[in-house]
mmCIF file of C-alpha atoms and ligand atoms in Angstrom:
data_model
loop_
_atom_site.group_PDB
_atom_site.id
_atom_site.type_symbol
_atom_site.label_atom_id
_atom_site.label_comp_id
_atom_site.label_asym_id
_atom_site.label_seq_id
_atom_site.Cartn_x
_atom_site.Cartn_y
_atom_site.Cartn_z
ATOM 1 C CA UNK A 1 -76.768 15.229 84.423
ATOM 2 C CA UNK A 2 -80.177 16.287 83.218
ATOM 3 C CA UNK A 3 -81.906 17.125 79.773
ATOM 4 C CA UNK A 4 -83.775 20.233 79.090
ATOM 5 C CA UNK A 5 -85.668 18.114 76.035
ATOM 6 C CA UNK A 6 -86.475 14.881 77.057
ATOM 7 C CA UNK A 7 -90.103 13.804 77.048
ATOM 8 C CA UNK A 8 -92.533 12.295 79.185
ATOM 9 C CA UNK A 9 -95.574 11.136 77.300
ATOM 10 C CA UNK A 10 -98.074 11.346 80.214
ATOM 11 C CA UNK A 11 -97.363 15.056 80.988
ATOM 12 C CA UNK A 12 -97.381 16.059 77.438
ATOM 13 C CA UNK A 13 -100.584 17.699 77.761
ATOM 14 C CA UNK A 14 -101.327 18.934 81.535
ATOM 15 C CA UNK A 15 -104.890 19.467 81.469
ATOM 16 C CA UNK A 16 -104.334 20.636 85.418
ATOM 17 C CA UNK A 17 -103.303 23.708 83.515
ATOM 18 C CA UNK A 18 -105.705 26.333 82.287
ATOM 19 C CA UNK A 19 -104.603 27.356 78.894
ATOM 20 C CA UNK A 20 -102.903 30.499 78.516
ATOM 21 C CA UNK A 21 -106.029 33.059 77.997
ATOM 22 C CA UNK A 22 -105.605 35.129 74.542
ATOM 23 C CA UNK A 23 -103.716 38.556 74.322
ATOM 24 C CA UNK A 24 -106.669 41.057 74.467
ATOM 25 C CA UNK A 25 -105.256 41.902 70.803
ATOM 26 C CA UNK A 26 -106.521 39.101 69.716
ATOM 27 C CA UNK A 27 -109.334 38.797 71.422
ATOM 28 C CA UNK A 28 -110.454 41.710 69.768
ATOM 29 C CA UNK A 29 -109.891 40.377 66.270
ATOM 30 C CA UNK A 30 -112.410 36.861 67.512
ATOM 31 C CA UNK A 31 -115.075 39.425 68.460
ATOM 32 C CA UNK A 32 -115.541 41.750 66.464
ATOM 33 C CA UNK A 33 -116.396 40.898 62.756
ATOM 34 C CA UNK A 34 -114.076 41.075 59.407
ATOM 35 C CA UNK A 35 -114.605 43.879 56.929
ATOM 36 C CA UNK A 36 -116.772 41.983 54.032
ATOM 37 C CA UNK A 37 -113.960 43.664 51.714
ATOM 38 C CA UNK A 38 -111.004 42.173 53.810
ATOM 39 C CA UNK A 39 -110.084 40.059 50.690
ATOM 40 C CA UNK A 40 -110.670 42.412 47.804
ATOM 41 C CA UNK A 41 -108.504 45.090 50.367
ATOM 42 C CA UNK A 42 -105.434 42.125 50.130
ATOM 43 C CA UNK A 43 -105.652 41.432 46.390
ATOM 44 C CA UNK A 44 -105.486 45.070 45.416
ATOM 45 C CA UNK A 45 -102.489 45.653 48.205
ATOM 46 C CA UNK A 46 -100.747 42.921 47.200
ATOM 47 C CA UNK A 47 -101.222 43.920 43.274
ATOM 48 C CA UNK A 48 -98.985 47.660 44.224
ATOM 49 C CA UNK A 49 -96.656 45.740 46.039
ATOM 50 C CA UNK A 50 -95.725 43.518 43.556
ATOM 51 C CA UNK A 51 -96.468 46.321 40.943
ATOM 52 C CA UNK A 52 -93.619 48.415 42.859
ATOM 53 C CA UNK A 53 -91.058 46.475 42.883
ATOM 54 C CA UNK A 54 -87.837 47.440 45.145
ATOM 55 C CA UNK A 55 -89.576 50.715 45.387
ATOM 56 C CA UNK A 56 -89.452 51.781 49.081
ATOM 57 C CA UNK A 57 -92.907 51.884 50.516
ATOM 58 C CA UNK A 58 -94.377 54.241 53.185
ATOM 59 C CA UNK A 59 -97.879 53.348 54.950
ATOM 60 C CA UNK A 60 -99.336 56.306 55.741
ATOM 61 C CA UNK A 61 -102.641 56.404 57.881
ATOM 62 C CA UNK A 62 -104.933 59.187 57.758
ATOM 63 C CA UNK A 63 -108.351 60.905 59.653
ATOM 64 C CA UNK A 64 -110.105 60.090 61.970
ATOM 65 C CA UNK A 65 -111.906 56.424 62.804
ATOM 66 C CA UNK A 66 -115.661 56.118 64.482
ATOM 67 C CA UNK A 67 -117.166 54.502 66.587
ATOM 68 C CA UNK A 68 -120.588 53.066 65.994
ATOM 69 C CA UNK A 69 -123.327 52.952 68.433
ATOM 70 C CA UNK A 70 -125.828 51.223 66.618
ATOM 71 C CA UNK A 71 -125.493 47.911 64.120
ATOM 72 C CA UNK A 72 -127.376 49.500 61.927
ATOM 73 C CA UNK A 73 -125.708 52.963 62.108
ATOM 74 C CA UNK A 74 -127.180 56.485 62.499
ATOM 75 C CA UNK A 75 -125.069 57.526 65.393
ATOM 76 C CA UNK A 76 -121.206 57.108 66.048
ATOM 77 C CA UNK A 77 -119.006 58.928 67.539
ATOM 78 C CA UNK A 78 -116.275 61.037 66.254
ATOM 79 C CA UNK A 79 -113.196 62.895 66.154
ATOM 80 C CA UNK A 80 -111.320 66.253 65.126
ATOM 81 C CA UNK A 81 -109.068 64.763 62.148
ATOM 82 C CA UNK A 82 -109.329 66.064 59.003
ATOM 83 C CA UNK A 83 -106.731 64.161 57.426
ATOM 84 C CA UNK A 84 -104.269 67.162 56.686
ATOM 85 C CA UNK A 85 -101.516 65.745 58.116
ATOM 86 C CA UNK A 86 -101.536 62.270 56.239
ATOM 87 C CA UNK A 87 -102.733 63.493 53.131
ATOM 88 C CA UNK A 88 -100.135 65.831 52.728
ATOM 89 C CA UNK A 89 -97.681 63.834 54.647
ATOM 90 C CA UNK A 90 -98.232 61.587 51.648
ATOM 91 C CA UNK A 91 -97.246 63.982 48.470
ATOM 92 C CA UNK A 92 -94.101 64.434 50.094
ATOM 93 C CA UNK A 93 -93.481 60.683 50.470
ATOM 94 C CA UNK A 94 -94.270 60.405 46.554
ATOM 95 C CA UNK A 95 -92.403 63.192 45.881
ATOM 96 C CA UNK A 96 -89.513 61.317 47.810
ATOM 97 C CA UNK A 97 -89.821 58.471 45.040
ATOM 98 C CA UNK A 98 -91.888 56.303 47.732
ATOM 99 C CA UNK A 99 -95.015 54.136 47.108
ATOM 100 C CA UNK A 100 -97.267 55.377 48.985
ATOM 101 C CA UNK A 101 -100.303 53.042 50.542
ATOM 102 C CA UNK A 102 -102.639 55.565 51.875
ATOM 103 C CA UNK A 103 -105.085 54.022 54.831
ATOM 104 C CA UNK A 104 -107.480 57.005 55.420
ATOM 105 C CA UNK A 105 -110.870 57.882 56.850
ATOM 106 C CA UNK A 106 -113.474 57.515 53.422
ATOM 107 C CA UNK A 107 -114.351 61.272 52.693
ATOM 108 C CA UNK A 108 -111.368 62.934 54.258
ATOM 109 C CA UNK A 109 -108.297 64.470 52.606
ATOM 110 C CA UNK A 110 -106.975 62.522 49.972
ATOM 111 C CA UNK A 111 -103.614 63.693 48.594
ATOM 112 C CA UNK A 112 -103.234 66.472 45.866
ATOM 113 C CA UNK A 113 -107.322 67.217 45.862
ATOM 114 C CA UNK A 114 -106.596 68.260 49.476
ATOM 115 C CA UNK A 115 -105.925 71.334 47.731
ATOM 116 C CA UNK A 116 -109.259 71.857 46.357
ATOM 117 C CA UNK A 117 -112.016 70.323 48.714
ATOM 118 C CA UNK A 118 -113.190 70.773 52.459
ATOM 119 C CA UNK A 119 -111.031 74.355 51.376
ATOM 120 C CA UNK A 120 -112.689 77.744 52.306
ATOM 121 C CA UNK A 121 -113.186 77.811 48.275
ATOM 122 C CA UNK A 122 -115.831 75.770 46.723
ATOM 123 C CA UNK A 123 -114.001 73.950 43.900
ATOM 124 C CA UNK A 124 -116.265 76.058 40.774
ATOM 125 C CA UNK A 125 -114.469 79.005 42.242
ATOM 126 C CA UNK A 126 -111.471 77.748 41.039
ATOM 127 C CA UNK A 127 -112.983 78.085 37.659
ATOM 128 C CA UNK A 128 -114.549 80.541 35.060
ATOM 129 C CA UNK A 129 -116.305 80.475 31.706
ATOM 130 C CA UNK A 130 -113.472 80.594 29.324
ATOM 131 C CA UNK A 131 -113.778 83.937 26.902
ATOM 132 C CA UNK A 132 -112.532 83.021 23.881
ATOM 133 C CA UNK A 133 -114.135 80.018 24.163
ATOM 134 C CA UNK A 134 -117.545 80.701 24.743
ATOM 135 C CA UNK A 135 -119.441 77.690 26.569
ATOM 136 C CA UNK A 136 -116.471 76.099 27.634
ATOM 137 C CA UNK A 137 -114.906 76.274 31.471
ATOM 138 C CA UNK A 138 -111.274 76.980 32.563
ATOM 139 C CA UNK A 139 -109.047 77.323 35.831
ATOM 140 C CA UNK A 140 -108.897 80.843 36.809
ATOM 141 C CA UNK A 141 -105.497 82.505 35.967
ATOM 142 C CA UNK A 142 -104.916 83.255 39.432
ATOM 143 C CA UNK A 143 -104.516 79.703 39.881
ATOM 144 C CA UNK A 144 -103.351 78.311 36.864
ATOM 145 C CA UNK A 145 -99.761 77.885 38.334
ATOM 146 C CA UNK A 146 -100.239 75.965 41.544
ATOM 147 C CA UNK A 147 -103.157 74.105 39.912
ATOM 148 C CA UNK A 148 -100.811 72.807 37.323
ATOM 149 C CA UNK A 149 -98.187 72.075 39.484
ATOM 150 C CA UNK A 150 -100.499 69.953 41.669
ATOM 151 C CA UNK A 151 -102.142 68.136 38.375
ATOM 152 C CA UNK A 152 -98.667 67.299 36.912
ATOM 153 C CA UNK A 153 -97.360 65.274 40.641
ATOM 154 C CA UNK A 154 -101.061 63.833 40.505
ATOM 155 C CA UNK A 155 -101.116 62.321 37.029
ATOM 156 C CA UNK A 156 -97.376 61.197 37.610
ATOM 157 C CA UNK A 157 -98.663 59.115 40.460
ATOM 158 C CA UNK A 158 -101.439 57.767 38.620
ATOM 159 C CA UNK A 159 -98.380 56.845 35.914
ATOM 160 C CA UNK A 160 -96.647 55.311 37.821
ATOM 161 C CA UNK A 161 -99.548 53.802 40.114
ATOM 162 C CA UNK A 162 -97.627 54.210 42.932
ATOM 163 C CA UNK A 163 -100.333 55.643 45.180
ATOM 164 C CA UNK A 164 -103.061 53.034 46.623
ATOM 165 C CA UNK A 165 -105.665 54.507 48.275
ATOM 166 C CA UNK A 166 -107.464 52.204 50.741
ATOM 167 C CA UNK A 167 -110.494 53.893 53.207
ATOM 168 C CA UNK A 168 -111.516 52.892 56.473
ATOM 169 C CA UNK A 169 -114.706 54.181 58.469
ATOM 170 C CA UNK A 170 -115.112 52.268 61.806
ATOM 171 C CA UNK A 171 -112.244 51.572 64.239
ATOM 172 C CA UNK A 172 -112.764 48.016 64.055
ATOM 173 C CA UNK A 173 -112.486 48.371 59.942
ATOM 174 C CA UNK A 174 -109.044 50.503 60.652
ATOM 175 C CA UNK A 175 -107.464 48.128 62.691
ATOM 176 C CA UNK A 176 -108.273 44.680 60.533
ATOM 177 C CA UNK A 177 -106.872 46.731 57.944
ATOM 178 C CA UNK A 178 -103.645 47.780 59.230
ATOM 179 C CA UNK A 179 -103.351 44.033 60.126
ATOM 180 C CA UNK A 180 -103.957 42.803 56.946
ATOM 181 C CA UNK A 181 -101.188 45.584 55.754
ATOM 182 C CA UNK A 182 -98.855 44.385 58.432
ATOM 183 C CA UNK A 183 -98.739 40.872 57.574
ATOM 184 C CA UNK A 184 -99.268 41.379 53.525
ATOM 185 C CA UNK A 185 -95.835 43.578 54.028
ATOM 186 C CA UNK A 186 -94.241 40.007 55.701
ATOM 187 C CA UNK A 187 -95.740 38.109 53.389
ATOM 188 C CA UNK A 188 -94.279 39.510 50.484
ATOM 189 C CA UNK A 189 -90.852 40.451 52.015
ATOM 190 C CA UNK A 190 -91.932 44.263 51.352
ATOM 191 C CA UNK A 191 -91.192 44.695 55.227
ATOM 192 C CA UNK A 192 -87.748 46.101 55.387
ATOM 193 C CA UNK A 193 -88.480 48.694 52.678
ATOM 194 C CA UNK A 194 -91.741 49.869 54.722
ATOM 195 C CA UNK A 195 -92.546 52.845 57.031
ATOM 196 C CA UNK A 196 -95.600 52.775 58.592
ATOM 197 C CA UNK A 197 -96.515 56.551 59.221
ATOM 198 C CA UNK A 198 -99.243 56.357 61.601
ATOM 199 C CA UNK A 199 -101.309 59.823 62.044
ATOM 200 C CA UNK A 200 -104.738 58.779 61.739
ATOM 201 C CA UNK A 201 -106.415 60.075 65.241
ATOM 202 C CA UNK A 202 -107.520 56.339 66.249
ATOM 203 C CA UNK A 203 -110.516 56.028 69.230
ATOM 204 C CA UNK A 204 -109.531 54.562 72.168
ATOM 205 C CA UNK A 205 -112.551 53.812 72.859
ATOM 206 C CA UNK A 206 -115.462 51.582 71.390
ATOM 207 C CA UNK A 207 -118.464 49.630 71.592
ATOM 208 C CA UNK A 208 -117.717 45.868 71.195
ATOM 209 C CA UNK A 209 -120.619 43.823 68.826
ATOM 210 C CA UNK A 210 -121.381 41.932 71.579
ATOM 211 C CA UNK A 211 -123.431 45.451 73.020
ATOM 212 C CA UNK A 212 -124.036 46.376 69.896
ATOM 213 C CA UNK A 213 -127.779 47.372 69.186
ATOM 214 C CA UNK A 214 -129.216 46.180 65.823
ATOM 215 C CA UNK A 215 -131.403 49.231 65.573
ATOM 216 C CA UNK A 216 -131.112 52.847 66.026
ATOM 217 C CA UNK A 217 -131.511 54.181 69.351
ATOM 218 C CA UNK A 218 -135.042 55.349 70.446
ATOM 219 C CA UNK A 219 -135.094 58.504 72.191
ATOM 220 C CA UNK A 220 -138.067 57.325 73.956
ATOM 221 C CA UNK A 221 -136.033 55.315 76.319
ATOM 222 C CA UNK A 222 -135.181 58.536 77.989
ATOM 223 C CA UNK A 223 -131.534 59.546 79.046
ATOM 224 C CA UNK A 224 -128.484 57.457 76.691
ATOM 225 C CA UNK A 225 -125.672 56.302 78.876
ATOM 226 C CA UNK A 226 -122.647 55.218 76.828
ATOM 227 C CA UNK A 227 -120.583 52.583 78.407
ATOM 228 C CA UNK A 228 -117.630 52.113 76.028
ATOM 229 C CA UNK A 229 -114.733 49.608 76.280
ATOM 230 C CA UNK A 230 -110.885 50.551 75.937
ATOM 231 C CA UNK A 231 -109.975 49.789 72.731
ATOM 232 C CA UNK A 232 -106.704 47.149 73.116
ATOM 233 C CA UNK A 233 -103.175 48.649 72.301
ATOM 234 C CA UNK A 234 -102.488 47.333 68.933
ATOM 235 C CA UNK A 235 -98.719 49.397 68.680
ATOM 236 C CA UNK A 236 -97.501 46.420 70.705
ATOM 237 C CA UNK A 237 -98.450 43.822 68.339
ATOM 238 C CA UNK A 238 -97.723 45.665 65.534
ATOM 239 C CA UNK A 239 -94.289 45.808 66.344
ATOM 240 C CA UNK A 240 -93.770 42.833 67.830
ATOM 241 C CA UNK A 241 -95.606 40.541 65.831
ATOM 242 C CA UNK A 242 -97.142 41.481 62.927
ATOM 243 C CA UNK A 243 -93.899 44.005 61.327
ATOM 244 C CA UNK A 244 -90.983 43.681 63.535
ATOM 245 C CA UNK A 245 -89.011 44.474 60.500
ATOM 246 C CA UNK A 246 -91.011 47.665 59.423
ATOM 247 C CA UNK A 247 -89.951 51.421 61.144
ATOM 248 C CA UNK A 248 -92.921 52.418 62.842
ATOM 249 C CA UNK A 249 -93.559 55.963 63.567
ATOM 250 C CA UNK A 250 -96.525 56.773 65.650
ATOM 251 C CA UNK A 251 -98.177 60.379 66.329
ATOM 252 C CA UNK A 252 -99.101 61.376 69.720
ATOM 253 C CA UNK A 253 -101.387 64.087 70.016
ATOM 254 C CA UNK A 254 -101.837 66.160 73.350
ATOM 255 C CA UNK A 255 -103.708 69.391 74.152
ATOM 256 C CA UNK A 256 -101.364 70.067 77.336
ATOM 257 C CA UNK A 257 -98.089 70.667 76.522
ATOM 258 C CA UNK A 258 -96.801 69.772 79.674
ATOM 259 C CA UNK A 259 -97.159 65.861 79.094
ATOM 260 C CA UNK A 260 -96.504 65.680 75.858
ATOM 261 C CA UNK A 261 -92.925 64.778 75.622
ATOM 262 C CA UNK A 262 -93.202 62.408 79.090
ATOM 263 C CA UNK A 263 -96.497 60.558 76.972
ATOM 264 C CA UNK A 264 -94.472 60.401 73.858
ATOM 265 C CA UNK A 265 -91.147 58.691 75.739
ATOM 266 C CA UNK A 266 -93.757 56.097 77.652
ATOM 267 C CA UNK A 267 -95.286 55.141 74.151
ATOM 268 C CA UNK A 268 -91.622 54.428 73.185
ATOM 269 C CA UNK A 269 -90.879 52.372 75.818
ATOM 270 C CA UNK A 270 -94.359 51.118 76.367
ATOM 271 C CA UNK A 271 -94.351 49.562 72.611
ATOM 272 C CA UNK A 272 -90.617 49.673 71.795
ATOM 273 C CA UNK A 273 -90.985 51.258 68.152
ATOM 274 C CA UNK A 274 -88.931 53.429 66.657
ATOM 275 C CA UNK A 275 -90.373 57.310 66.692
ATOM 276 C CA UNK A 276 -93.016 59.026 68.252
ATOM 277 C CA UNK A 277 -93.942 62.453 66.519
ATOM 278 C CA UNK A 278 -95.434 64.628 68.767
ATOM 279 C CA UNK A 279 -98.021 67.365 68.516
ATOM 280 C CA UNK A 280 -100.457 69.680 70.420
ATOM 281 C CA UNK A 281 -103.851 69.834 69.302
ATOM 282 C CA UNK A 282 -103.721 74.159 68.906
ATOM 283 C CA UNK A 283 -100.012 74.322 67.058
ATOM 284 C CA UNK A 284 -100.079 71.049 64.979
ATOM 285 C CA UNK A 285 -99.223 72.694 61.693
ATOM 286 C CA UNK A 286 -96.846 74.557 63.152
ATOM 287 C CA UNK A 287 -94.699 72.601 65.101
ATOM 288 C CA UNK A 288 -93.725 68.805 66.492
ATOM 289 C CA UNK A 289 -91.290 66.944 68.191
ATOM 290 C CA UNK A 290 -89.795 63.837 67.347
ATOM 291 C CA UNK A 291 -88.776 61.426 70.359
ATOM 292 C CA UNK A 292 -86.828 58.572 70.573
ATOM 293 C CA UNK A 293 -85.376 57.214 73.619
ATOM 294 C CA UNK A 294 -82.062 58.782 73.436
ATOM 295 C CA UNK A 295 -83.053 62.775 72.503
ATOM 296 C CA UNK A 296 -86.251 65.376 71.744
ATOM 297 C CA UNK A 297 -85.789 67.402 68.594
ATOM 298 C CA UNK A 298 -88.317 70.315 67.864
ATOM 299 C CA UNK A 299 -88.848 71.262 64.582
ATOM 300 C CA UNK A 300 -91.201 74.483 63.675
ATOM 301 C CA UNK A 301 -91.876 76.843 60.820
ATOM 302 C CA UNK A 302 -90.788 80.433 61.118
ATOM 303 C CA UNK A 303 -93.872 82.944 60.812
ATOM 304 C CA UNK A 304 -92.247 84.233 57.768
ATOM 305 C CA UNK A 305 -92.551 80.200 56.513
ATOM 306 C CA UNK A 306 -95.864 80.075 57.496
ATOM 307 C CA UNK A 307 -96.964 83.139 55.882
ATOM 308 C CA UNK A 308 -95.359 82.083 52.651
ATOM 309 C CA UNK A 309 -97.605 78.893 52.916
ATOM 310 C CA UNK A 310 -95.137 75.950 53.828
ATOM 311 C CA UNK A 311 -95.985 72.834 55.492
ATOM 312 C CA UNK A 312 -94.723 71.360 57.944
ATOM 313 C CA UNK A 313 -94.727 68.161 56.748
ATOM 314 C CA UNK A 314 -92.325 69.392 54.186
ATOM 315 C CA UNK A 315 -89.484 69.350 56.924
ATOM 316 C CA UNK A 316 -91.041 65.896 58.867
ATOM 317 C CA UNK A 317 -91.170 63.943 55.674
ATOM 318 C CA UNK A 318 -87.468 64.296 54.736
ATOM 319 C CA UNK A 319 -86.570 64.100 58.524
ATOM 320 C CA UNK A 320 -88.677 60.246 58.844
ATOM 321 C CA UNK A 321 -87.439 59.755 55.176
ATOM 322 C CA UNK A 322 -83.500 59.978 56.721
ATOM 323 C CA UNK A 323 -83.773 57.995 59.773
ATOM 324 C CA UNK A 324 -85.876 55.485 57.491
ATOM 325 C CA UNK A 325 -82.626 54.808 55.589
ATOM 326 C CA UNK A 326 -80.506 54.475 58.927
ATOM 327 C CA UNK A 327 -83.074 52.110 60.026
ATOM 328 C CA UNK A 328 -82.922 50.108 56.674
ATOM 329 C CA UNK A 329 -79.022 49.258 56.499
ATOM 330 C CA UNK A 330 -79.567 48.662 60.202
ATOM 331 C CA UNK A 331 -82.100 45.690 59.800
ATOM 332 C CA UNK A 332 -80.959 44.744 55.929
ATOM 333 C CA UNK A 333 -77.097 43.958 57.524
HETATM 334 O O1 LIG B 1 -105.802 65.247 60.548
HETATM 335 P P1 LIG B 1 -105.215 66.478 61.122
HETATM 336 O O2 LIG B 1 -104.110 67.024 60.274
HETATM 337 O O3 LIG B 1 -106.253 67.503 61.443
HETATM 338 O O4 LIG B 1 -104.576 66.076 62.544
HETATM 339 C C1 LIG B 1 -103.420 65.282 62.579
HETATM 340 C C2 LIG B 1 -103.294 64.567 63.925
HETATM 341 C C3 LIG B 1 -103.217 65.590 65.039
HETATM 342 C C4 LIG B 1 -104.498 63.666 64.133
HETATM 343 C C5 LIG B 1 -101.977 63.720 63.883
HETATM 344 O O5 LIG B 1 -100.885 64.557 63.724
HETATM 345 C C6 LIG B 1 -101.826 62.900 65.171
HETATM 346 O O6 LIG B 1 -101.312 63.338 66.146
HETATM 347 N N1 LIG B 1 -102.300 61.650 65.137
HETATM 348 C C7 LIG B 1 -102.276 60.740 66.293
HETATM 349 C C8 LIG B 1 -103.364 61.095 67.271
HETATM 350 C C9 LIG B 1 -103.280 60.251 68.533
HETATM 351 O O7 LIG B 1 -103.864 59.172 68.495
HETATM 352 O O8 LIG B 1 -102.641 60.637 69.519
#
């Protein structure tokens, strides 16, 4: 008969064998530097968690991340998001009686002022001199209804501070800081009450600090060529190591609707999460589909809907917000 655990003392260490090289993952995380605010970013998470209680909690990421081509940065590159989807995505979490910890691109929609910036109106037409009170300004009556409406679920939120709002500019600052969410969620057992809602448009592509040039880029030098490194495929460790108790719902954006759903269903097996929302670049406010490995559902507005001014997010919110609470009593028994 033999044992499975006995030891021998001189192969304890076989130094014959080259150590197991890190997980590109973390690789990443030993090259590329810390946010300076990494520890401010944990206190103040830490502070709404505890400050919410058994309140369920939905991470909800938002805009677009750059990529900076210069240490000392005038250029990066960029992308399309805008932020509408998270930012609104958001209200209807709160409205839903969730915390909400909002991880968004600094300067892009924020929830409930969404309705008043980056808007075809300038925010002062919103507003006239008041005629009975000469001197003084007040919201136009044409939108005195929906402004109040919006101002009453915004104050609530500040009331019941249950809407943290954390920004991000650079990839490398958006992924330490879904990290630092991840494992904050573990540490404080917030996990199994947690959705992580991820629609911020993240590059997959970058320019590690090791290439990095301390100053801006002189045009002298002729013709720029780019060269720009994959950025590593965090889902995987997100899920498996970092919340394997959270649902994770990932977007998947596409611009040909042909591969959509087969990219969505290789995501899902690829990283092994939960739901992949899916959307084309020209219809996103329109319409998605949500994927999982056993069906596709689409879900659209009508044009009547549309016209009226609903949201989409409106029906996906509701729709995550159910499958959330399947997913609870699933890893909670
Ligand atoms: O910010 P926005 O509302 O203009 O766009 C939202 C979106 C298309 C970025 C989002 O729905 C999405 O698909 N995010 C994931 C993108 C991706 O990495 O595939």
């Amino acid at each position: 008969m033999y044992t499975t655990n006995a030891i021998n003392p001189e192969k304890a260490i076989d130094r014959s064998v080259a150590d197991q090289p890190p997980a590109e993952e973390d690789l990443y995380f030993e090259q590329n530097p810390a946010p300076e605010y990494l520890p401010e970013f944990e206190r103040k998470l830490s502070e709404f968690l505890t400050n919410n209680g058994t309140r369920k909690v939905a991470v909800v990421t938002s805009g677009g991340t750059t990529v900076p081509l210069e240490n000392n940065t005038v250029r990066f590159i960029d992308n399309f998001s805008a932020g509408t989807r998270g930012a609104t995505s958001a209200e209807y979490f709160l409205e839903n009686g969730y915390a909400v910890v909002f991880l968004h691109r600094q300067f892009s929609l924020l929830p409930y002022s969404r309705h008043y910036t980056h808007s075809t109106n300038c925010f002062l037409d919103y507003m006239v001199e008041s005629e009975t009170e000469p001197g003084s300004v007040k919201v136009d009556e044409k939108y005195q209804v929906q402004m109040l409406d919006v101002l009453r679920k915004y104050k609530q939120a500040q009331k019941d501070n249950t809407l943290l709002l954390l920004p991000f500019t650079t990839v490398t600052q958006y992924l330490f800081s879904l990290r630092c969410i991840a494992l904050t969620m573990s540490k404080l057992h917030v996990d199994t009450r947690c959705v992580f809602y991820l629609a911020a448009a993240v590059s997959d592509f970058f320019m590690p600090t090791s290439r990095l040039p301390q100053h801006k880029i002189q045009s002298s030098g002729g013709e720029l060529v780019v060269n720009l490194d994959p950025v590593p495929k965090f889902l995987k460790r997100l899920v498996e190591a970092w919340a394997p108790r959270v649902m994770i719902v990932s977007f998947k954006l596409e611009t040909d609707e042909s591969i959509l759903e087969s990219k969505a269903k290789t995501a899902l097996e690829r990283y092994n999460h939960q739901l992949v929302i899916g959307n084309l670049l020209q219809t996103r406010k329109k319409e998605v589909i949500f994927v999982t490995l056993e069906e596709t559902e689409k879900y659209s507005l009508t044009d009547e809907e549309e016209k009226e001014g609903k949201e989409i997010e409106e029906i996906i919110v509701p729709e995550v917000i159910k499958r959330h609470d399947v997913w609870q009593e699933k890893v909670c028994n």
